[in-house]
Amino acid sequence: MNYSGIKNKVAIVTGAGEGIGYAIAELLLKAGADVVLNDVDETRGCRAAETLTKGRPGNCLAFSGDAGDISTINAMVDFTLENFGKVDFIIPNAGITFFGDFLSFTPESFQKVLQLNLHGAFFLVQRAAKEMIKSGKGGRVVLMSSQVGIQAYRNLTAYGMTKAALQLMARNLAYELGRYGITINAIAPGATLTERTKKEQPDYEGVWGKLIPRGVVGKPEDIARTCLFLLSEEAAHINGQTIPVDGGWTTAGIYPEDLS
């Protein structure tokens, strides 16, 4: 994929020690961007950055910490500026999923979901946007929503609320930040086979392969390719939009329990 406007840019990707974030960082590096890779697990993040740097034109540096914490966010942007001198792309990919019945969902769980999924994305974009405006060169932001931010899913009310909110965040900030040359869009991944989803559900690939119209679950690379496009010059006039990458699941919304 030879998208223009990626080479020599600087990106921050949170939650990128594995899964979708890792795949996004990998494609950015292959395209010649430099990446600050964040993960809450220091060992996992450092290992990912070391692996990704080998044989690729871009440089990858690890920055560990909770992407929902404001002090981590500010330190991470400072780290990026100190090492690369600028920040062009922001991908707040880090997120947390808590399954739970609405009637018994606790305030503690609710707060944890909001803290990372919304607070983290909001304030990372806010801080980075200030730097982009200061540079006078604009930038790109890609938020990570979800199919359950579009369509209801049992026991995911709190999570789904945060993912729907990110779509409205993209729309609002497209309006607010567009005059500074900053575009902001969201991706809504569907069922995607990652290290996390393999643990969450037995035979994840088999079950969801039957539920998705295309007949297969997504791969992290499917999301990463869409992200790379939205960061590129080819997508310069796309702003404030949400792109589902779900193999068509939200067209019908068949659930695992419908198989029995």
mmCIF file of C-alpha atoms in Angstrom, residues 203-217 249 254-255 259:
data_model
loop_
_atom_site.group_PDB
_atom_site.id
_atom_site.type_symbol
_atom_site.label_atom_id
_atom_site.label_comp_id
_atom_site.label_asym_id
_atom_site.label_seq_id
_atom_site.Cartn_x
_atom_site.Cartn_y
_atom_site.Cartn_z
ATOM 1 C CA ASP A 203 -13.816 -20.890 19.403
ATOM 2 C CA TYR A 204 -14.086 -17.154 18.762
ATOM 3 C CA GLU A 205 -13.095 -17.545 15.138
ATOM 4 C CA GLY A 206 -15.542 -20.364 14.486
ATOM 5 C CA VAL A 207 -18.530 -18.716 16.175
ATOM 6 C CA TRP A 208 -18.091 -15.285 14.660
ATOM 7 C CA GLY A 209 -17.259 -16.711 11.259
ATOM 8 C CA LYS A 210 -20.854 -17.985 11.171
ATOM 9 C CA LEU A 211 -22.289 -14.614 12.256
ATOM 10 C CA ILE A 212 -20.505 -12.308 9.835
ATOM 11 C CA PRO A 213 -21.981 -12.052 6.316
ATOM 12 C CA ARG A 214 -18.512 -12.319 4.770
ATOM 13 C CA GLY A 215 -18.043 -15.620 6.610
ATOM 14 C CA VAL A 216 -14.774 -14.838 8.387
ATOM 15 C CA VAL A 217 -13.665 -12.830 11.411
ATOM 16 C CA TRP A 249 -22.038 -7.666 10.784
ATOM 17 C CA ILE A 254 -26.812 -11.811 14.284
ATOM 18 C CA TYR A 255 -25.684 -12.739 17.801
ATOM 19 C CA LEU A 259 -26.886 -19.935 16.539
#
